[in-house]
mmCIF file of C-alpha atoms in Angstrom:
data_model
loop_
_atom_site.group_PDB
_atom_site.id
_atom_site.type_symbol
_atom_site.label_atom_id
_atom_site.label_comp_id
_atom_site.label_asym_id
_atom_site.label_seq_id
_atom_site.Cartn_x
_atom_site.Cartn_y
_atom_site.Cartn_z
ATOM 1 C CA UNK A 40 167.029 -88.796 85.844
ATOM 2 C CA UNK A 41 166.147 -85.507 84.103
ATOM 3 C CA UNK A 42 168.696 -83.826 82.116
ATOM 4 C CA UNK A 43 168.544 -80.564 83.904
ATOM 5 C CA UNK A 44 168.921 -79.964 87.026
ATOM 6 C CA UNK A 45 166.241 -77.747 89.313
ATOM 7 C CA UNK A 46 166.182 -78.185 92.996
ATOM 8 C CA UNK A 47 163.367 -79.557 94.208
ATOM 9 C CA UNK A 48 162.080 -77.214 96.240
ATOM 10 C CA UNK A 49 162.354 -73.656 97.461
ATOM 11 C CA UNK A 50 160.130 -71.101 99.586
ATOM 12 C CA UNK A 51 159.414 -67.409 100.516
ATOM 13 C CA UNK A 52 157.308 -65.521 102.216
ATOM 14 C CA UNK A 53 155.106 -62.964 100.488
ATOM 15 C CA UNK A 54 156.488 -60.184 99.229
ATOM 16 C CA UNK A 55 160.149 -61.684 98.830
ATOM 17 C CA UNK A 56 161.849 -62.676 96.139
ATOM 18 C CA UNK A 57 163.137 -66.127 94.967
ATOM 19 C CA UNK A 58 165.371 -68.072 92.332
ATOM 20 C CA UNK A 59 164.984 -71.209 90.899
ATOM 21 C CA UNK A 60 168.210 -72.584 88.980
ATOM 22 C CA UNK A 61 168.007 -75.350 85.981
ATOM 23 C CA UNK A 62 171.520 -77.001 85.441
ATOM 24 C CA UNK A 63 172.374 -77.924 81.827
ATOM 25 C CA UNK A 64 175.604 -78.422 79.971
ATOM 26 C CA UNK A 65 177.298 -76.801 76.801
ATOM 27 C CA UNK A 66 174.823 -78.809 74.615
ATOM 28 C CA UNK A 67 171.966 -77.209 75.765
ATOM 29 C CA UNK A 68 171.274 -74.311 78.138
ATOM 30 C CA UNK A 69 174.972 -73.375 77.855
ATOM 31 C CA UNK A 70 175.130 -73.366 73.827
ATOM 32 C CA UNK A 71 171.832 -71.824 73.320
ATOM 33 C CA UNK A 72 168.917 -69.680 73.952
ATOM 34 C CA UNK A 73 166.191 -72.015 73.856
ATOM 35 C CA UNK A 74 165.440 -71.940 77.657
ATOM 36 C CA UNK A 75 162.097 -71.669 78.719
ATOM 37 C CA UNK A 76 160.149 -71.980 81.904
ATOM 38 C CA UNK A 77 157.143 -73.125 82.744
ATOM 39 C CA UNK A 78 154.296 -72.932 85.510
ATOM 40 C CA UNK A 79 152.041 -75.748 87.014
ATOM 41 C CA UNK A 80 149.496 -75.624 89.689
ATOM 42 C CA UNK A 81 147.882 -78.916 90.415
ATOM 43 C CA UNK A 82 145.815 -80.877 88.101
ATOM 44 C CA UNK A 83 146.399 -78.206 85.538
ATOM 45 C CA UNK A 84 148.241 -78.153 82.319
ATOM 46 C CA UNK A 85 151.781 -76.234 82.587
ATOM 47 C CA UNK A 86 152.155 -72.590 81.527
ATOM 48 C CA UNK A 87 154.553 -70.867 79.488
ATOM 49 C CA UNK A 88 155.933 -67.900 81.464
ATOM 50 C CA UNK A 89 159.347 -67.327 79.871
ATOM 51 C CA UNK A 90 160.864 -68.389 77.046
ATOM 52 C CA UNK A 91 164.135 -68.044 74.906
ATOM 53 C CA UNK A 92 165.684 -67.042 78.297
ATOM 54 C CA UNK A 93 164.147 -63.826 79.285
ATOM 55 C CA UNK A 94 161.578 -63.063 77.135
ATOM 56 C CA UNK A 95 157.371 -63.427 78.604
ATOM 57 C CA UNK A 96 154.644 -63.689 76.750
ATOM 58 C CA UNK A 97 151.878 -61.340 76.620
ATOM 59 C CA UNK A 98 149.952 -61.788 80.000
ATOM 60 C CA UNK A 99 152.428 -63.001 82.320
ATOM 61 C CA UNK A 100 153.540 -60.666 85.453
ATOM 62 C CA UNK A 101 156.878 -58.522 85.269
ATOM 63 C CA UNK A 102 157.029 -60.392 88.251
ATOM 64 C CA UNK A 103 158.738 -63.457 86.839
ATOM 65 C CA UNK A 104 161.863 -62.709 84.950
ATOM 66 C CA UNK A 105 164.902 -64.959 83.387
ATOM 67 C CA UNK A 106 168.237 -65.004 82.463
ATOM 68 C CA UNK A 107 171.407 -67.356 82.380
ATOM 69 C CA UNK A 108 174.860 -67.669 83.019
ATOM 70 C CA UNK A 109 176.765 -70.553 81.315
ATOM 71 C CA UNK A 110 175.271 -73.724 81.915
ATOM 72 C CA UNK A 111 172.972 -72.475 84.142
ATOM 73 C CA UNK A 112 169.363 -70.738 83.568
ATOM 74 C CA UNK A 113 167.498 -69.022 86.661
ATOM 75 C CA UNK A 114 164.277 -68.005 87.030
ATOM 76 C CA UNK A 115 163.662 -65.255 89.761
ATOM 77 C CA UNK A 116 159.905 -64.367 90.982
ATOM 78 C CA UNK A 117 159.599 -61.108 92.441
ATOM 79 C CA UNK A 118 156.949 -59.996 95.098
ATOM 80 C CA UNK A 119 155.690 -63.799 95.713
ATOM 81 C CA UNK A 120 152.215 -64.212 95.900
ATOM 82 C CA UNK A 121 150.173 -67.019 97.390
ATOM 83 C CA UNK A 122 148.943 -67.593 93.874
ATOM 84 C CA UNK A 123 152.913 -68.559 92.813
ATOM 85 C CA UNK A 124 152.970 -71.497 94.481
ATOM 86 C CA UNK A 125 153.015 -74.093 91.924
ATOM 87 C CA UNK A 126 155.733 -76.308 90.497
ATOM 88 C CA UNK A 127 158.378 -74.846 88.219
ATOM 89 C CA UNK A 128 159.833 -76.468 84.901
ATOM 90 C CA UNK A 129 162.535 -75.533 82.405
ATOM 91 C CA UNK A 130 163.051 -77.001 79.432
ATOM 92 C CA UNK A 131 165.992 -76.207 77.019
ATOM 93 C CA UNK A 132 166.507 -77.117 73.231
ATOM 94 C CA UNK A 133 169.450 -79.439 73.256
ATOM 95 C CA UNK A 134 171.460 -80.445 70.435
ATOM 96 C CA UNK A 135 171.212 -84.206 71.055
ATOM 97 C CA UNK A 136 168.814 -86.470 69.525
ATOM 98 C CA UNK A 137 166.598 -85.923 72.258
ATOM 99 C CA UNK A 138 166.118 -82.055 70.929
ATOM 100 C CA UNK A 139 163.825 -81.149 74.172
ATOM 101 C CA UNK A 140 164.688 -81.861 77.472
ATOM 102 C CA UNK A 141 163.220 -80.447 80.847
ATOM 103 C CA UNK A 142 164.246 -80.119 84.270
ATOM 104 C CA UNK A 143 163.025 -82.348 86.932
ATOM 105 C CA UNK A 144 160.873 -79.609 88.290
ATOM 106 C CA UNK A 145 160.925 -77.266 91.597
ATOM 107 C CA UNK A 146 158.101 -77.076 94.153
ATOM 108 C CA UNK A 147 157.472 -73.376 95.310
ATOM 109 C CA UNK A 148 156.014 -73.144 98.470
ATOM 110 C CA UNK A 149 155.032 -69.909 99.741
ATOM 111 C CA UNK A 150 155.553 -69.383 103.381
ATOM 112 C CA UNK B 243 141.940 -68.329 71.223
ATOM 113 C CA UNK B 244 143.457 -71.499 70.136
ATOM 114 C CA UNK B 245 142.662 -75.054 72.451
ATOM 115 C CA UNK B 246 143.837 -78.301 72.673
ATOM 116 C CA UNK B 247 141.680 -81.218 73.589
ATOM 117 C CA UNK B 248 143.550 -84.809 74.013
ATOM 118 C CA UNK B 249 141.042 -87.656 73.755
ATOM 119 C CA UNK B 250 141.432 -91.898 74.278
ATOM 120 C CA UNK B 251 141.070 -94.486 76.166
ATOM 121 C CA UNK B 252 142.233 -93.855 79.573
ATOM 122 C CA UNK B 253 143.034 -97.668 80.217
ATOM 123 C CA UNK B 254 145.602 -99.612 78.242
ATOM 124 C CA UNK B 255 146.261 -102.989 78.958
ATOM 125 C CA UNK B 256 150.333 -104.163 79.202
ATOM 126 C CA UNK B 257 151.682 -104.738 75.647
ATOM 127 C CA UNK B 258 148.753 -103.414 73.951
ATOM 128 C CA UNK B 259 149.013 -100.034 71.316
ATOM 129 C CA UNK B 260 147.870 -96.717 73.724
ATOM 130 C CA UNK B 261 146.496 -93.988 70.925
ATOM 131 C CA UNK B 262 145.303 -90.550 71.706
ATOM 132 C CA UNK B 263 144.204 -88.066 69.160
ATOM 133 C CA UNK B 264 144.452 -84.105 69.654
ATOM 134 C CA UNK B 265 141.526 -81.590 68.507
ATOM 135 C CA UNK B 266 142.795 -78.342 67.939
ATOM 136 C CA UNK B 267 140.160 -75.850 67.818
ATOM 137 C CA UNK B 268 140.669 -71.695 67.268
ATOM 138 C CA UNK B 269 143.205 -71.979 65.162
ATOM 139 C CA UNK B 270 144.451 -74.512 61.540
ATOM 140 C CA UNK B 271 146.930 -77.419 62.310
ATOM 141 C CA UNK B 272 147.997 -76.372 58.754
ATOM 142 C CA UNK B 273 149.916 -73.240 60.007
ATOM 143 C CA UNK B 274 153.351 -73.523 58.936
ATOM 144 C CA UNK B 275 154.561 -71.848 62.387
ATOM 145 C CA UNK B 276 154.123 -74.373 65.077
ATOM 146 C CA UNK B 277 155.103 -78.048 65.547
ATOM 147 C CA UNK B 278 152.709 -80.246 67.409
ATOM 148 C CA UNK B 279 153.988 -81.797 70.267
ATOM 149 C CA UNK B 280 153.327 -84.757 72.501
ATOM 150 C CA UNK B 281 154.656 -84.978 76.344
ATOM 151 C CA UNK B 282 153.560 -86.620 78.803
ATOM 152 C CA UNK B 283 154.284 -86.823 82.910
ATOM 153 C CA UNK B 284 153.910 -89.618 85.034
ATOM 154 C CA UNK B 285 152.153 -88.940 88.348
ATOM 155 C CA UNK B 286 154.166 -87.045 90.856
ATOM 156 C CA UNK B 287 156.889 -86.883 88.348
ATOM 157 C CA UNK B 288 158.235 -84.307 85.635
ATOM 158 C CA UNK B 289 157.582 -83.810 82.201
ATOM 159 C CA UNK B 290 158.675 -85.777 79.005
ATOM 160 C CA UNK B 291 158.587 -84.912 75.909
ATOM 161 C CA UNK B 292 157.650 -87.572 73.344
ATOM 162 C CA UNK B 293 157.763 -86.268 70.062
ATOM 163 C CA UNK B 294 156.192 -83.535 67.269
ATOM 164 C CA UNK B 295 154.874 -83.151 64.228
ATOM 165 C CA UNK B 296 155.106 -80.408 61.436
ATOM 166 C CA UNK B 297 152.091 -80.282 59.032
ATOM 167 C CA UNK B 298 153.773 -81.660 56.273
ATOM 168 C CA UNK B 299 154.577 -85.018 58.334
ATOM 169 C CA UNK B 300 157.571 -84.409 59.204
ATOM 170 C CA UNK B 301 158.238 -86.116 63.158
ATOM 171 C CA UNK B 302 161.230 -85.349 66.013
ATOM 172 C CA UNK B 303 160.740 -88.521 68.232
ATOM 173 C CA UNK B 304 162.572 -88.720 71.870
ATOM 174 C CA UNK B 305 165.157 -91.602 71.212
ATOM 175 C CA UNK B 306 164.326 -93.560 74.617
ATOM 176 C CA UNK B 307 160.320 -93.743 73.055
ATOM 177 C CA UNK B 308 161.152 -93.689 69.520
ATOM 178 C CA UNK B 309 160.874 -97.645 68.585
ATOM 179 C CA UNK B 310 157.623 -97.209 70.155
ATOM 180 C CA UNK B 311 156.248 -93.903 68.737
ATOM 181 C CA UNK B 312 154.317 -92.465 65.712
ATOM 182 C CA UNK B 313 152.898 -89.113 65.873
ATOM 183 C CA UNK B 314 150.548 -88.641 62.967
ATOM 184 C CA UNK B 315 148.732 -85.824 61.217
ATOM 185 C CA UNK B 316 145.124 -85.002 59.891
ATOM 186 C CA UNK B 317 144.767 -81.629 58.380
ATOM 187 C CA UNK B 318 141.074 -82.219 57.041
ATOM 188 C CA UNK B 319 140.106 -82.912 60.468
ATOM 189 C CA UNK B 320 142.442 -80.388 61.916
ATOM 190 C CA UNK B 321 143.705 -83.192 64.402
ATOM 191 C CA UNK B 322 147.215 -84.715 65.234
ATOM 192 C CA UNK B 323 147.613 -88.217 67.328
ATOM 193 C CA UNK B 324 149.778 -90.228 69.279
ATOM 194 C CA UNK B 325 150.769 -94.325 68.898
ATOM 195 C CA UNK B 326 152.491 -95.809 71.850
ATOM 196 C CA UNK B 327 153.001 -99.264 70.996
ATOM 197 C CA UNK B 328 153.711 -102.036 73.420
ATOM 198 C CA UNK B 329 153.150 -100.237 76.524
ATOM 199 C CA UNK B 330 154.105 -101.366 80.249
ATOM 200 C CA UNK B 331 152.925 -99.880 83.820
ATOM 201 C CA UNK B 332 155.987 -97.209 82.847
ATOM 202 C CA UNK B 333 153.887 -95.446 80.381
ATOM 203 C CA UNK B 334 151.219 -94.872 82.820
ATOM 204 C CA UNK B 335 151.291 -90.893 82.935
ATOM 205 C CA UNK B 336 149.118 -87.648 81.891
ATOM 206 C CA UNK B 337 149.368 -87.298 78.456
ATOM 207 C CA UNK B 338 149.187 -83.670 76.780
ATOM 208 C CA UNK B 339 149.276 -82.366 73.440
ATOM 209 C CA UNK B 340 150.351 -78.773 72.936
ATOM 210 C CA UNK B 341 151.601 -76.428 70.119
ATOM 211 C CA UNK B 342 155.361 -75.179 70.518
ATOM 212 C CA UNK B 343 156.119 -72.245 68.172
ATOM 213 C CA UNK B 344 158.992 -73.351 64.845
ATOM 214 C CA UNK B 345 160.756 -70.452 65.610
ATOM 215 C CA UNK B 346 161.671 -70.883 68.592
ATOM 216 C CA UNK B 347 162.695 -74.098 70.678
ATOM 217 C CA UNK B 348 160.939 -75.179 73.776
ATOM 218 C CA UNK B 349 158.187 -72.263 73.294
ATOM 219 C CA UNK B 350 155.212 -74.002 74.097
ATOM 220 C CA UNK B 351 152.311 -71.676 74.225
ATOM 221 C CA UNK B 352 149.173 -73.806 74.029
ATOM 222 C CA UNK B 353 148.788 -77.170 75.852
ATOM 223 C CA UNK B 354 145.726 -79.445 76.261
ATOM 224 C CA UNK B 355 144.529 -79.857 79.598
ATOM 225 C CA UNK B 356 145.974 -83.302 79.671
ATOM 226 C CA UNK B 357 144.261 -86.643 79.546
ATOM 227 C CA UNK B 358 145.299 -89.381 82.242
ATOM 228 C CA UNK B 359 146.238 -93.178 80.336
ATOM 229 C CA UNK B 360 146.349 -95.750 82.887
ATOM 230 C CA UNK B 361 148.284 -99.351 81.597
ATOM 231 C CA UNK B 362 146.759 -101.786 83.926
ATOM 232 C CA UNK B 363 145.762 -105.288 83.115
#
């Protein structure tokens, strides 16, 4: 069992927008900003798309944008594209021994 | 443009030591920004991470793996690797290396493209 919690999966049509949430507790998305989220299509290595909560690196779409409320860390993709449909990780620093943990991933289907 | 390449054996047998090294290419393992990571993901599954390494040896090991783990460094070769010891079908999974930034938990900026390590007798 992962330590965060994403639903597994989610869909939209193009054009609409969707959120994906990743459930912590105090000791990790709740007590910091170490939340990051990451992109994988098949067969490829995941990509970083936001990280320390809202923040994207250089390259990645306006599109995607992050934020969090407590113990819980969303990621919202705006305008879907055919070319979003991957599976969606967060991670979060956590202050157990563990120190990384990610979510159990959500499959984005676009309708 | 800084890459990652894992490379191993992609068959282990039960109970024997799995070990992967990581090239890193573009860029020196010797930078004192970055940690260098191990996670892995067994098929169909999510990810786990494993463990990192800072360049002066330093480790963070994942408690449920860390009896089994050593991450280890190599500045002259600019390489960092991975010891699983005493594996089982369990550790079957895509193995990545990547680089997460020092500063700045979780951000994980450069990963290999993942190398597949089958435990099968």
């Amino acid at each position: 069992q992962s330590a965060l919690t994403q639903p597994a999966s989610v869909s939209g049509s193009p054009g609409q927008s969707i959120t994906i949430s990743c459930t912590g507790t105090s000791s990790d998305v709740g007590g910091y900003n170490y939340v990051s989220w990451y992109q994988q299509h098949p067969g490829k290595a995941p990509k970083l798309m936001i990280y320390e909560v809202s923040n994207r690196p250089s390259g990645v779409s306006n599109r995607f944008s992050g934020s969090k409320s407590g113990n819980t860390a969303s990621l919202t993709i705006s305008g879907l594209q055919a070319e979003d449909e991957a599976d969606y990780y967060c991670s979060s620093y956590t202050s157990s021994s563990t120190l990384e943990v990610f979510g159990g991933g959500t499959k984005l289907t676009v309708l | 443009q800084v890459q990652l390449q894992e490379s191993g054996p992609g068959l282990v047998k039960p109970s024997q030591t799995l070990s992967l090294t990581c090239t890193v290419s573009g860029g020196s393992i010797s930078s004192g920004s970055y940690y260098w990571s191990w996670i892995r993901q067994p098929a169909g599954k999510g990810l786990e991470w494993i463990g990192r390494i800072y360049t002066s040896g330093s480790t963070n090991y994942n408690p449920s793996l860390k009896s089994r783990v050593t991450i280890s460094v190599d500045t002259s070769k600019n390489q960092f690797s991975l010891k699983l010891s005493s594996v089982t079908a369990a550790d079957t999974a895509v193995y990545y290396c990547a680089r997460e930034d020092r500063y700045s938990y979780g951000l994980i900026g450069y990963w290999g493209q993942g190398t597949l390590v089958t435990v099968s007798s």
